[in-house]
Amino acid sequence: MAKKSMLLMLAAIMMITLLAACSSNSNNGGQGSGATSSPTGSAEASQSPAPSEDSNAEAIRNGTHKFDPPVTITTVKATDGTFKFKNGENLENNVHTKWALEELGIQLKNLWESPGDQFATKVRLMLTSKETLPDVLMTEDMALINELIQSGHYRDITDDFEKYASDGMKELYSSHPLMWSQVTHEGKKMALPNFAHAGNDNAVMWIRQDWLDELGLKAPATFEELETVMQTFLDKKPGGTNNLIPLGLSLGSGGNNPNPFAGWLGESTWVFGPYGTIPYQWLEKEGKLVHGSTLPEMKDGLTRLNDWYNKGYISQEAGLHDENKLAELIGQGRVGIVVAPYWLPNWPIPDLKKNVEGADMLPYPLPTLNGKSAARDTTFLRGGLLVKEDFDHVDALFLYLNRIFGRVSQEPGGEFENGWAKDYDYTILADGSVSVAEEDIQGGKVGVAKYVLIDLKNPFKNLEMLANISRGVEPKTSAEKRAAMSNPSTLKAAEIVDDGWKNGYAIAQQFTGAPTPAMQSKSGILVKLEGDTFISMIYGKKPIDDFDNFVKEWKSIGGEDITKEANEWYQKTK
């Protein structure tokens, strides 16, 4: 009897083992073909080729996979006046969506499109009305990103990025300590960061070269020399210019979020930098974050601007001038000096040359004060691409991202070496050369980059490339050869910006996280207080000695809370 029981028990064990093996094979087979058994046991089996899920992941990282049947990725899009189409196309059906479907088996679907100033409102309405949210959403609005993360509808992509991102993407996104800073919450990567070109709006001093030549002046290298040049412009009125403005400032810049000193055209942070502060910017002092607008060094910069205002070096209406108004004044030939980005030869200098015969503006380094120059370093961080929590095809999204990353790497012979789409944003001429000129592209040039889910870029590559060409480095890649055809003044200005990085005069914003609760509730009133106070001091309507009272008020109405939260974030990131 005991022997019979033992035999029954052994039979049961064998049956359980066989069932377990069948179950294991069934599970592997469910993931795809290609699984093999290993006669030598579990240790060797664990080293055998991974199931097809991993094989697909490798193909996705390499950009060689194609989904069949196609999968859909939904999104929403903020549009503006630069969106253009040709050949009867639209945002839903165009050369890029066709490429994604044909090459990757991915259908890009826009749930809706909206002007940029209405975009955040429409997204918030989707949240409150519990509408179906898009699979992916790209926005530069950090307050909106924070709300979407807090809603719980969008996911942590830390593991997704590690699993599916190509080696090139991983290398880029780990190349700078700030890369993930805006979209990291509690240690989780909550969006794929979006970048602008670094240094895109960094400070370069542009001067009417024809005026310098007419008056026999050299470009100023110091604040003292700058003041001499501005006074000479006023006294001599070069070119017979009426209502001349020696220094163009856009103190009315910023619209609903005014920052009178940091307009992308006519900025003046360089006036404060040599004294040791950058207004409206978070700086590190003794291991803690401080707000540049509240430092005592602000008084020196305000005193300098008030003096220039009183002497007529800046317009009496500078507080009303935004960037577009200043561009108009430059185009009219009234502005002698302006501190502005490296790309000024694209606009508005062409308007100046058209309207004033013989006129030109050339780039020079910022003037120094006591041997120092400093200005803000415009941030390259621009929000990010969020991914919906229940989105089933994150693999498809990364396949798409890995392929369009070819536009960033610009490898010779790559599908995006010359641009996004032939006869859209570039064309091949009869002699085999590449042209991106509007007049060479049949039917006109359109910016295909506007159609993509996210315009991936290496934020540091563009300006560095231009600077190297200015220094005489021989262009080799297709992108470098196109860059070499840029206006020489553009190349020289890019070199000046790059030198600024190397010499440490570009001062970076030290707070790059999502808006804190106090920032969301108090920033508006604080920014208004700063703007009203500083403009009044420059105009002489309020004594600069009142600065200490301004700081006390700033702290009492929310600044102290914001500073506390900013430092809590900073200590965590450190």
Protein backbone atom coordinates (compact mmCIF):
# COMPACT_ATOMS: atom_id res chain seq x y z
CA MET A 1 0.00 0.00 0.00
CA ALA A 2 2.80 2.36 0.90
CA LYS A 3 4.53 1.50 -2.37
CA LYS A 4 1.33 2.26 -4.32
CA SER A 5 0.95 5.60 -2.55
CA MET A 6 4.55 6.48 -3.36
CA LEU A 7 3.98 5.72 -7.05
CA LEU A 8 0.85 7.88 -7.10
CA MET A 9 2.75 10.74 -5.47
CA LEU A 10 5.59 10.52 -8.02
CA ALA A 11 3.06 10.51 -10.86
CA ALA A 12 1.40 13.63 -9.45
CA ILE A 13 4.75 15.42 -9.18
CA MET A 14 5.60 14.52 -12.80
CA MET A 15 2.19 15.80 -13.95
CA ILE A 16 2.64 19.12 -12.10
CA THR A 17 6.11 19.50 -13.62
CA LEU A 18 4.78 18.83 -17.13
CA LEU A 19 1.92 21.32 -16.64
CA ALA A 20 4.33 23.97 -15.37
CA ALA A 21 6.58 23.42 -18.39
CA CYS A 22 3.62 23.64 -20.77
CA SER A 23 2.44 26.80 -19.05
CA SER A 24 5.92 28.34 -19.34
CA ASN A 25 6.18 27.51 -23.03
CA SER A 26 2.70 28.87 -23.63
CA ASN A 27 3.56 32.20 -21.97
CA ASN A 28 6.76 32.59 -23.97
CA GLY A 29 4.98 31.67 -27.16
CA GLY A 30 2.34 34.28 -26.42
CA GLN A 31 5.00 36.98 -26.59
CA GLY A 32 6.22 35.93 -29.99
CA SER A 33 8.01 33.21 -31.88
CA GLY A 34 11.60 32.22 -31.54
CA ALA A 35 11.63 30.84 -27.97
CA THR A 36 13.75 27.71 -27.55
CA SER A 37 14.02 25.18 -24.72
CA SER A 38 17.24 24.56 -22.87
CA PRO A 39 18.11 21.00 -21.89
CA THR A 40 20.76 22.14 -19.45
CA GLY A 41 18.55 23.82 -16.86
CA SER A 42 17.34 27.23 -15.73
CA ALA A 43 20.75 28.90 -15.39
CA GLU A 44 21.52 28.48 -19.09
CA ALA A 45 17.90 29.22 -20.02
CA SER A 46 18.15 32.62 -18.30
CA GLN A 47 21.02 33.49 -20.65
CA SER A 48 19.16 32.44 -23.80
CA PRO A 49 17.78 35.10 -26.19
CA ALA A 50 15.05 37.19 -24.57
CA PRO A 51 11.47 36.89 -25.80
CA SER A 52 10.38 38.94 -28.81
CA GLU A 53 9.36 41.87 -26.59
CA ASP A 54 13.07 42.51 -26.04
CA SER A 55 13.83 41.94 -29.71
CA ASN A 56 11.25 44.57 -30.58
CA ALA A 57 12.79 46.91 -28.04
CA GLU A 58 16.16 46.58 -29.74
CA ALA A 59 14.60 47.29 -33.15
CA ILE A 60 12.81 50.30 -31.64
CA ARG A 61 16.07 51.62 -30.20
CA ASN A 62 17.69 51.17 -33.60
CA GLY A 63 14.71 52.74 -35.38
CA THR A 64 14.22 49.72 -37.65
CA HIS A 65 10.85 48.45 -36.40
CA LYS A 66 7.53 48.98 -38.19
CA PHE A 67 4.12 48.39 -36.63
CA ASP A 68 1.74 46.22 -38.63
CA PRO A 69 -1.12 46.85 -38.28
CA PRO A 70 -0.44 50.56 -37.71
CA VAL A 71 -0.88 52.09 -34.24
CA THR A 72 -2.25 55.56 -33.49
CA ILE A 73 -0.69 58.30 -31.38
CA THR A 74 -3.06 61.15 -30.52
CA THR A 75 -1.96 64.66 -29.64
CA VAL A 76 -3.08 68.31 -29.58
CA LYS A 77 -1.19 71.19 -31.11
CA ALA A 78 -0.58 74.85 -30.31
CA THR A 79 -0.31 76.76 -33.59
CA ASP A 80 0.77 80.23 -34.66
CA GLY A 81 1.19 82.31 -37.79
CA THR A 82 4.31 80.40 -38.84
CA PHE A 83 2.35 77.20 -39.57
CA LYS A 84 2.20 76.81 -43.34
CA PHE A 85 1.13 73.99 -45.65
CA LYS A 86 1.43 73.17 -49.34
CA ASN A 87 0.03 70.65 -51.82
CA GLY A 88 -3.39 70.77 -50.15
CA GLU A 89 -2.03 69.37 -46.89
CA ASN A 90 -3.03 70.15 -43.32
CA LEU A 91 -1.97 69.28 -39.80
CA GLU A 92 -3.75 65.93 -39.96
CA ASN A 93 -2.51 64.88 -43.40
CA ASN A 94 0.88 66.13 -44.56
CA VAL A 95 4.32 65.04 -45.69
CA HIS A 96 5.38 64.21 -42.12
CA THR A 97 2.28 62.23 -41.09
CA LYS A 98 2.60 60.27 -44.35
CA TRP A 99 6.24 59.54 -43.55
CA ALA A 100 5.35 58.28 -40.06
CA LEU A 101 2.66 55.96 -41.43
CA GLU A 102 4.67 54.61 -44.35
CA GLU A 103 8.00 54.21 -42.55
CA LEU A 104 6.96 53.33 -39.00
CA GLY A 105 3.37 52.14 -39.14
CA ILE A 106 2.36 55.04 -36.89
CA GLN A 107 -0.72 57.18 -37.47
CA LEU A 108 -0.31 60.65 -35.95
CA LYS A 109 -3.73 62.04 -35.07
CA ASN A 110 -4.47 65.57 -33.83
CA LEU A 111 -7.54 65.77 -31.63
CA TRP A 112 -7.55 69.54 -32.11
CA GLU A 113 -5.34 72.52 -32.82
CA SER A 114 -5.49 75.92 -31.18
CA PRO A 115 -3.68 79.27 -31.25
CA GLY A 116 -0.87 79.25 -28.71
CA ASP A 117 -2.48 81.82 -26.41
CA GLN A 118 -5.58 79.61 -26.06
CA PHE A 119 -3.83 76.25 -25.84
CA ALA A 120 -3.45 75.96 -22.05
CA THR A 121 -7.08 76.99 -21.51
CA LYS A 122 -8.32 74.28 -23.88
CA VAL A 123 -6.23 71.62 -22.15
CA ARG A 124 -7.50 72.69 -18.73
CA LEU A 125 -11.08 72.49 -20.02
CA MET A 126 -10.38 68.92 -21.14
CA LEU A 127 -9.20 68.13 -17.62
CA THR A 128 -12.18 69.66 -15.83
CA SER A 129 -14.76 68.20 -18.22
CA LYS A 130 -13.07 64.78 -18.07
CA GLU A 131 -12.65 64.56 -21.82
CA THR A 132 -10.35 61.94 -23.30
CA LEU A 133 -6.86 63.41 -23.08
CA PRO A 134 -4.26 63.00 -25.86
CA ASP A 135 -1.69 60.21 -25.70
CA VAL A 136 1.11 62.75 -25.85
CA LEU A 137 1.11 66.49 -25.22
CA MET A 138 3.91 68.95 -25.92
CA THR A 139 3.94 72.28 -24.08
CA GLU A 140 6.47 74.87 -22.88
CA ASP A 141 4.05 76.08 -20.20
CA MET A 142 5.56 74.82 -16.94
CA ALA A 143 2.47 75.67 -14.90
CA LEU A 144 0.38 73.53 -17.25
CA ILE A 145 2.92 70.71 -17.12
CA ASN A 146 2.77 70.78 -13.33
CA GLU A 147 -1.05 70.62 -13.35
CA LEU A 148 -1.06 67.68 -15.76
CA ILE A 149 1.48 65.79 -13.66
CA GLN A 150 -0.54 66.47 -10.49
CA SER A 151 -3.69 65.23 -12.24
CA GLY A 152 -2.24 61.73 -12.37
CA HIS A 153 -3.14 61.31 -16.04
CA TYR A 154 0.46 61.42 -17.30
CA ARG A 155 3.17 58.92 -16.56
CA ASP A 156 6.68 58.55 -15.25
CA ILE A 157 8.79 57.70 -18.34
CA THR A 158 11.98 56.82 -16.44
CA ASP A 159 11.80 53.10 -17.28
CA ASP A 160 10.37 53.73 -20.76
CA PHE A 161 13.29 55.98 -21.64
CA GLU A 162 15.83 53.49 -20.34
CA LYS A 163 14.22 50.63 -22.24
CA TYR A 164 13.41 52.24 -25.59
CA ALA A 165 15.54 55.37 -26.14
CA SER A 166 18.41 55.05 -28.60
CA ASP A 167 22.02 55.35 -27.46
CA GLY A 168 22.21 58.74 -29.18
CA MET A 169 19.21 60.07 -27.29
CA LYS A 170 20.56 58.77 -23.99
CA GLU A 171 23.92 60.39 -24.63
CA LEU A 172 22.34 63.75 -25.43
CA TYR A 173 19.92 63.74 -22.50
CA SER A 174 22.72 62.95 -20.04
CA SER A 175 25.16 65.53 -21.46
CA HIS A 176 24.22 68.41 -19.14
CA PRO A 177 23.07 68.39 -15.50
CA LEU A 178 20.07 70.61 -16.26
CA MET A 179 18.62 68.49 -19.08
CA TRP A 180 15.89 66.81 -17.00
CA SER A 181 15.59 69.44 -14.29
CA GLN A 182 12.33 71.06 -15.45
CA VAL A 183 10.41 67.80 -15.81
CA THR A 184 11.74 65.72 -12.90
CA HIS A 185 9.32 65.38 -9.96
CA GLU A 186 10.22 63.42 -6.85
CA GLY A 187 13.01 61.72 -8.75
CA LYS A 188 10.75 60.67 -11.63
CA LYS A 189 11.12 61.71 -15.25
CA MET A 190 7.60 62.95 -15.96
CA ALA A 191 8.14 64.20 -19.52
CA LEU A 192 10.70 64.12 -22.30
CA PRO A 193 12.48 67.50 -22.08
CA ASN A 194 12.12 69.96 -24.94
CA PHE A 195 14.98 72.29 -25.82
CA ALA A 196 15.60 75.56 -27.60
CA HIS A 197 18.98 76.44 -29.05
CA ALA A 198 21.17 77.45 -26.12
CA GLY A 199 22.32 81.04 -26.24
CA ASN A 200 19.62 81.88 -28.75
CA ASP A 201 18.87 85.25 -27.12
CA ASN A 202 22.18 85.84 -25.34
CA ALA A 203 23.57 89.36 -25.29
CA VAL A 204 25.65 90.76 -28.15
CA MET A 205 26.27 94.50 -28.59
CA TRP A 206 25.24 95.69 -32.07
CA ILE A 207 26.39 99.15 -33.21
CA ARG A 208 25.69 101.29 -36.26
CA GLN A 209 29.02 100.79 -37.94
CA ASP A 210 28.31 103.53 -40.49
CA TRP A 211 27.91 106.00 -37.60
CA LEU A 212 31.17 104.91 -35.98
CA ASP A 213 32.97 105.28 -39.31
CA GLU A 214 31.43 108.70 -40.03
CA LEU A 215 32.52 110.04 -36.64
CA GLY A 216 35.91 108.30 -36.55
CA LEU A 217 35.00 106.32 -33.43
CA LYS A 218 36.02 102.86 -32.27
CA ALA A 219 33.53 100.40 -30.83
CA PRO A 220 33.39 100.88 -27.04
CA ALA A 221 35.06 98.21 -24.91
CA THR A 222 34.15 99.67 -21.49
CA PHE A 223 31.18 101.40 -19.89
CA GLU A 224 33.14 104.66 -19.92
CA GLU A 225 33.84 104.37 -23.65
CA LEU A 226 30.21 103.42 -24.25
CA GLU A 227 29.03 106.61 -22.57
CA THR A 228 31.45 108.64 -24.68
CA VAL A 229 30.11 107.07 -27.89
CA MET A 230 26.47 107.61 -26.85
CA GLN A 231 27.14 111.28 -26.02
CA THR A 232 28.91 111.77 -29.34
CA PHE A 233 25.95 110.25 -31.18
CA LEU A 234 23.66 112.74 -29.44
CA ASP A 235 25.92 115.71 -30.13
CA LYS A 236 26.93 114.96 -33.74
CA LYS A 237 23.71 113.35 -35.04
CA PRO A 238 25.46 111.09 -37.57
CA GLY A 239 23.69 110.77 -40.89
CA GLY A 240 21.62 113.80 -40.00
CA THR A 241 19.35 111.52 -37.99
CA ASN A 242 16.50 113.23 -36.17
CA ASN A 243 15.12 111.89 -32.86
CA LEU A 244 18.20 109.72 -32.51
CA ILE A 245 18.26 107.07 -29.74
CA PRO A 246 21.85 106.24 -28.74
CA LEU A 247 20.89 103.03 -26.87
CA GLY A 248 17.77 101.05 -27.71
CA LEU A 249 16.07 99.37 -24.73
CA SER A 250 12.77 97.50 -24.59
CA LEU A 251 11.79 98.26 -21.00
CA GLY A 252 8.15 97.54 -21.88
CA SER A 253 8.86 93.93 -22.90
CA GLY A 254 7.18 90.82 -21.62
CA GLY A 255 3.48 91.47 -22.18
CA ASN A 256 1.45 89.99 -19.32
CA ASN A 257 4.60 88.75 -17.60
CA PRO A 258 6.77 91.88 -17.76
CA ASN A 259 10.50 91.76 -17.27
CA PRO A 260 11.78 95.17 -18.37
CA PHE A 261 15.41 94.06 -18.48
CA ALA A 262 15.29 90.78 -20.38
CA GLY A 263 13.50 91.38 -23.66
CA TRP A 264 14.82 89.26 -26.50
CA LEU A 265 15.62 92.53 -28.29
CA GLY A 266 17.06 95.48 -26.37
CA GLU A 267 17.82 93.72 -23.09
CA SER A 268 19.72 95.41 -20.25
CA THR A 269 20.73 92.64 -17.82
CA TRP A 270 24.30 93.44 -18.92
CA VAL A 271 24.03 96.78 -17.10
CA PHE A 272 23.50 94.96 -13.77
CA GLY A 273 25.76 91.96 -14.37
CA PRO A 274 29.13 93.62 -13.69
CA TYR A 275 27.80 94.84 -10.33
CA GLY A 276 27.04 91.26 -9.29
CA THR A 277 23.36 90.55 -9.96
CA ILE A 278 20.93 89.60 -12.72
CA PRO A 279 17.40 90.96 -12.16
CA TYR A 280 14.41 88.59 -12.21
CA GLN A 281 16.74 85.60 -11.99
CA TRP A 282 17.57 83.09 -9.26
CA LEU A 283 21.28 83.11 -8.39
CA GLU A 284 23.39 81.05 -6.01
CA LYS A 285 25.01 82.92 -3.15
CA GLU A 286 26.84 80.98 -0.44
CA GLY A 287 25.10 77.73 -1.31
CA LYS A 288 21.57 79.18 -1.33
CA LEU A 289 19.28 80.63 -3.97
CA VAL A 290 18.59 84.36 -3.87
CA HIS A 291 16.42 86.43 -6.18
CA GLY A 292 18.57 88.80 -8.22
CA SER A 293 15.97 91.58 -8.14
CA THR A 294 16.31 91.86 -4.35
CA LEU A 295 20.10 92.09 -4.04
CA PRO A 296 21.59 95.46 -3.03
CA GLU A 297 23.70 95.47 -6.23
CA MET A 298 20.48 96.26 -8.09
CA LYS A 299 20.77 99.86 -6.86
CA ASP A 300 23.99 100.38 -8.82
CA GLY A 301 22.45 99.20 -12.07
CA LEU A 302 19.29 101.26 -11.52
CA THR A 303 21.41 104.32 -10.78
CA ARG A 304 23.31 103.81 -14.03
CA LEU A 305 20.11 103.47 -16.10
CA ASN A 306 18.57 106.50 -14.38
CA ASP A 307 21.66 108.52 -15.28
CA TRP A 308 21.48 107.38 -18.92
CA TYR A 309 17.79 108.24 -19.00
CA ASN A 310 18.44 111.74 -17.68
CA LYS A 311 21.24 112.30 -20.24
CA GLY A 312 19.02 111.20 -23.13
CA TYR A 313 21.01 108.05 -23.96
CA ILE A 314 17.82 105.97 -23.82
CA SER A 315 14.41 106.95 -25.12
CA GLN A 316 12.07 108.85 -22.83
CA GLU A 317 9.45 106.29 -23.96
CA ALA A 318 11.62 103.20 -23.39
CA GLY A 319 9.17 101.97 -20.73
CA LEU A 320 6.51 101.70 -23.44
CA HIS A 321 8.73 100.04 -26.04
CA ASP A 322 8.42 96.28 -26.40
CA GLU A 323 10.66 94.26 -28.71
CA ASN A 324 8.53 94.79 -31.80
CA LYS A 325 8.44 98.56 -31.32
CA LEU A 326 12.20 98.62 -30.83
CA ALA A 327 12.66 96.59 -34.01
CA GLU A 328 10.60 99.19 -35.85
CA LEU A 329 12.83 101.99 -34.51
CA ILE A 330 15.95 100.09 -35.58
CA GLY A 331 14.48 99.60 -39.04
CA GLN A 332 13.81 103.35 -39.26
CA GLY A 333 17.49 104.03 -38.59
CA ARG A 334 17.00 105.84 -35.27
CA VAL A 335 18.88 103.44 -32.92
CA GLY A 336 22.67 103.61 -32.59
CA ILE A 337 23.39 100.70 -30.22
CA VAL A 338 21.29 97.74 -29.13
CA VAL A 339 22.12 94.61 -27.14
CA ALA A 340 20.37 91.75 -28.86
CA PRO A 341 20.75 88.13 -30.10
CA TYR A 342 23.28 86.83 -32.60
CA TRP A 343 20.58 86.45 -35.29
CA LEU A 344 19.92 90.19 -35.72
CA PRO A 345 21.10 90.12 -39.39
CA ASN A 346 17.97 88.06 -40.13
CA TRP A 347 15.75 90.77 -38.62
CA PRO A 348 15.50 93.73 -38.20
CA ILE A 349 18.86 94.73 -39.76
CA PRO A 350 17.56 93.98 -43.30
CA ASP A 351 14.81 96.58 -42.69
CA LEU A 352 17.48 99.09 -41.65
CA LYS A 353 19.53 98.46 -44.80
CA LYS A 354 16.42 98.76 -46.96
CA ASN A 355 15.30 102.04 -45.39
CA VAL A 356 18.65 103.79 -44.85
CA GLU A 357 21.23 103.76 -47.62
CA GLY A 358 24.67 102.65 -46.44
CA ALA A 359 23.47 101.70 -42.97
CA ASP A 360 24.70 98.60 -41.17
CA MET A 361 25.02 97.23 -37.64
CA LEU A 362 27.95 95.03 -36.64
CA PRO A 363 28.40 92.84 -33.54
CA TYR A 364 30.82 93.50 -30.68
CA PRO A 365 31.40 91.99 -27.20
CA LEU A 366 29.62 93.54 -24.24
CA PRO A 367 31.41 96.47 -22.61
CA THR A 368 33.17 95.86 -19.32
CA LEU A 369 32.95 97.69 -16.00
CA ASN A 370 36.05 97.41 -13.81
CA GLY A 371 37.20 94.65 -16.13
CA LYS A 372 33.98 92.63 -15.82
CA SER A 373 31.05 91.93 -18.11
CA ALA A 374 28.07 89.72 -17.34
CA ALA A 375 24.53 89.16 -18.59
CA ARG A 376 21.82 86.53 -18.37
CA ASP A 377 22.29 83.19 -20.09
CA THR A 378 18.98 82.53 -21.81
CA THR A 379 17.72 79.09 -20.84
CA PHE A 380 17.54 76.27 -23.35
CA LEU A 381 14.87 74.44 -21.33
CA ARG A 382 11.44 74.63 -22.95
CA GLY A 383 9.01 72.34 -21.11
CA GLY A 384 8.50 68.86 -22.51
CA LEU A 385 6.43 66.08 -24.03
CA LEU A 386 4.12 64.31 -21.56
CA VAL A 387 2.90 60.74 -22.09
CA LYS A 388 -0.53 59.57 -20.94
CA GLU A 389 -0.56 57.10 -18.06
CA ASP A 390 -2.70 54.49 -19.84
CA PHE A 391 -1.12 54.88 -23.29
CA ASP A 392 -0.54 51.37 -24.67
CA HIS A 393 2.10 52.18 -27.27
CA VAL A 394 4.96 53.97 -25.56
CA ASP A 395 7.11 51.68 -27.71
CA ALA A 396 5.67 53.32 -30.84
CA LEU A 397 6.33 56.78 -29.45
CA PHE A 398 9.99 55.96 -28.85
CA LEU A 399 10.33 54.36 -32.27
CA TYR A 400 9.15 57.68 -33.69
CA LEU A 401 11.47 59.68 -31.42
CA ASN A 402 14.49 57.54 -32.22
CA ARG A 403 13.96 57.98 -35.95
CA ILE A 404 13.44 61.74 -35.91
CA PHE A 405 16.51 61.97 -33.67
CA GLY A 406 18.38 61.51 -36.95
CA ARG A 407 17.63 65.18 -37.58
CA VAL A 408 19.69 65.94 -34.46
CA SER A 409 22.64 63.65 -35.21
CA GLN A 410 22.67 64.69 -38.91
CA GLU A 411 24.76 61.72 -39.89
CA PRO A 412 26.04 61.88 -43.48
CA GLY A 413 23.65 60.00 -45.74
CA GLY A 414 20.89 59.98 -43.12
CA GLU A 415 17.28 60.51 -44.13
CA PHE A 416 17.20 63.94 -42.46
CA GLU A 417 20.72 65.06 -43.39
CA ASN A 418 19.49 67.98 -45.50
CA GLY A 419 16.17 68.74 -43.80
CA TRP A 420 12.82 67.24 -42.89
CA ALA A 421 11.40 66.77 -46.39
CA LYS A 422 12.70 67.41 -49.91
CA ASP A 423 10.89 70.21 -51.73
CA TYR A 424 9.37 71.36 -48.45
CA ASP A 425 12.17 72.81 -46.31
CA TYR A 426 15.02 72.09 -48.73
CA THR A 427 15.57 71.08 -52.34
CA ILE A 428 18.29 69.58 -54.53
CA LEU A 429 19.42 71.86 -57.33
CA ALA A 430 20.37 70.75 -60.83
CA ASP A 431 24.07 70.73 -59.92
CA GLY A 432 23.39 68.38 -57.00
CA SER A 433 23.84 71.00 -54.30
CA VAL A 434 21.35 71.48 -51.47
CA SER A 435 19.41 74.73 -51.11
CA VAL A 436 17.13 75.90 -48.32
CA ALA A 437 16.36 79.21 -50.04
CA GLU A 438 12.68 80.10 -50.37
CA GLU A 439 13.03 81.01 -54.03
CA ASP A 440 14.59 77.65 -54.95
CA ILE A 441 11.81 75.48 -53.50
CA GLN A 442 8.95 74.99 -55.93
CA GLY A 443 5.66 76.06 -54.39
CA GLY A 444 7.43 77.80 -51.49
CA LYS A 445 9.21 76.73 -48.33
CA VAL A 446 7.33 75.36 -45.33
CA GLY A 447 8.59 74.51 -41.86
CA VAL A 448 7.96 70.78 -41.52
CA ALA A 449 9.45 70.96 -38.01
CA LYS A 450 6.14 72.54 -36.99
CA TYR A 451 4.31 69.29 -37.77
CA VAL A 452 6.36 66.98 -35.52
CA LEU A 453 5.34 65.84 -32.02
CA ILE A 454 8.48 67.42 -30.57
CA ASP A 455 11.29 69.20 -32.40
CA LEU A 456 14.25 67.33 -30.92
CA LYS A 457 17.55 69.18 -30.92
CA ASN A 458 20.96 69.28 -29.31
CA PRO A 459 20.67 72.67 -27.61
CA PHE A 460 24.40 73.42 -27.79
CA LYS A 461 25.23 72.26 -31.30
CA ASN A 462 23.88 75.08 -33.45
CA LEU A 463 25.64 78.04 -31.88
CA GLU A 464 28.89 76.14 -31.38
CA MET A 465 28.83 75.17 -35.07
CA LEU A 466 28.34 78.79 -36.17
CA ALA A 467 31.09 79.98 -33.82
CA ASN A 468 33.58 77.42 -35.12
CA ILE A 469 32.89 78.41 -38.72
CA SER A 470 33.48 82.05 -37.76
CA ARG A 471 36.83 80.99 -36.29
CA GLY A 472 37.79 79.39 -39.59
CA VAL A 473 37.00 75.71 -38.98
CA GLU A 474 36.38 73.99 -42.33
CA PRO A 475 32.71 72.91 -42.68
CA LYS A 476 32.31 69.19 -43.42
CA THR A 477 28.74 68.06 -42.79
CA SER A 478 25.74 69.18 -44.80
CA ALA A 479 24.53 71.25 -41.84
CA GLU A 480 27.92 72.93 -41.45
CA LYS A 481 28.08 73.76 -45.15
CA ARG A 482 24.64 75.38 -44.96
CA ALA A 483 25.68 77.27 -41.84
CA ALA A 484 28.80 78.54 -43.62
CA MET A 485 26.53 80.41 -46.02
CA SER A 486 25.13 82.50 -43.12
CA ASN A 487 25.69 86.23 -42.92
CA PRO A 488 29.27 86.81 -41.68
CA SER A 489 27.90 89.10 -38.95
CA THR A 490 25.69 86.26 -37.72
CA LEU A 491 28.70 83.97 -37.52
CA LYS A 492 30.76 86.60 -35.70
CA ALA A 493 27.97 87.28 -33.22
CA ALA A 494 27.67 83.54 -32.51
CA GLU A 495 31.40 83.49 -31.81
CA ILE A 496 30.92 86.33 -29.32
CA VAL A 497 28.19 84.37 -27.52
CA ASP A 498 30.36 81.24 -27.45
CA ASP A 499 33.25 83.29 -26.05
CA GLY A 500 30.86 84.54 -23.38
CA TRP A 501 30.21 80.97 -22.28
CA LYS A 502 33.91 80.19 -22.24
CA ASN A 503 34.74 83.38 -20.31
CA GLY A 504 31.91 82.93 -17.81
CA TYR A 505 29.96 86.13 -18.52
CA ALA A 506 26.72 84.27 -19.31
CA ILE A 507 24.94 83.83 -15.97
CA ALA A 508 22.47 80.94 -15.92
CA GLN A 509 19.12 80.80 -14.17
CA GLN A 510 19.61 78.54 -11.13
CA PHE A 511 15.96 77.63 -10.54
CA THR A 512 14.76 75.40 -13.37
CA GLY A 513 12.05 73.35 -11.69
CA ALA A 514 8.30 73.48 -12.07
CA PRO A 515 6.62 76.51 -10.46
CA THR A 516 6.22 75.98 -6.72
CA PRO A 517 2.83 76.59 -5.05
CA ALA A 518 3.89 80.06 -3.88
CA MET A 519 5.23 80.88 -7.33
CA GLN A 520 1.93 79.93 -8.90
CA SER A 521 -0.07 82.09 -6.52
CA LYS A 522 2.31 85.01 -5.89
CA SER A 523 4.55 85.47 -8.94
CA GLY A 524 2.11 87.72 -10.78
CA ILE A 525 1.88 90.34 -8.06
CA LEU A 526 5.62 90.18 -7.34
CA VAL A 527 6.62 90.63 -10.99
CA LYS A 528 4.26 93.60 -11.25
CA LEU A 529 5.78 95.12 -8.11
CA GLU A 530 9.28 94.70 -9.54
CA GLY A 531 8.37 96.21 -12.90
CA ASP A 532 6.51 99.21 -11.46
CA THR A 533 9.25 99.91 -8.92
CA PHE A 534 12.21 99.62 -11.28
CA ILE A 535 10.69 101.65 -14.12
CA SER A 536 9.71 104.38 -11.64
CA MET A 537 13.28 104.48 -10.35
CA ILE A 538 14.78 104.67 -13.84
CA TYR A 539 12.35 107.48 -14.74
CA GLY A 540 13.23 109.31 -11.51
CA LYS A 541 9.66 109.15 -10.21
CA LYS A 542 10.76 107.14 -7.20
CA PRO A 543 14.11 107.52 -5.37
CA ILE A 544 16.48 104.59 -5.69
CA ASP A 545 17.02 104.84 -1.94
CA ASP A 546 13.53 103.32 -1.65
CA PHE A 547 15.00 100.01 -2.84
CA ASP A 548 15.24 98.59 0.68
CA ASN A 549 11.54 99.26 1.25
CA PHE A 550 10.81 97.47 -2.05
CA VAL A 551 12.71 94.40 -0.84
CA LYS A 552 10.74 94.35 2.43
CA GLU A 553 7.44 94.57 0.54
CA TRP A 554 8.56 91.92 -1.95
CA LYS A 555 9.33 89.50 0.86
CA SER A 556 6.13 90.26 2.81
CA ILE A 557 3.69 89.67 -0.07
CA GLY A 558 5.06 86.29 -1.09
CA GLY A 559 8.73 86.61 -1.91
CA GLU A 560 9.86 85.04 1.34
CA ASP A 561 7.64 81.99 0.75
CA ILE A 562 8.86 81.65 -2.84
CA THR A 563 12.49 81.88 -1.71
CA LYS A 564 11.90 79.15 0.88
CA GLU A 565 10.31 76.82 -1.69
CA ALA A 566 12.97 77.58 -4.31
CA ASN A 567 15.68 76.61 -1.83
CA GLU A 568 13.87 73.42 -0.82
CA TRP A 569 13.89 72.44 -4.51
CA TYR A 570 17.53 73.48 -4.88
CA GLN A 571 18.73 71.41 -1.95
CA LYS A 572 16.94 68.34 -3.34
CA THR A 573 18.55 68.76 -6.75
CA LYS A 574 22.00 69.17 -5.20
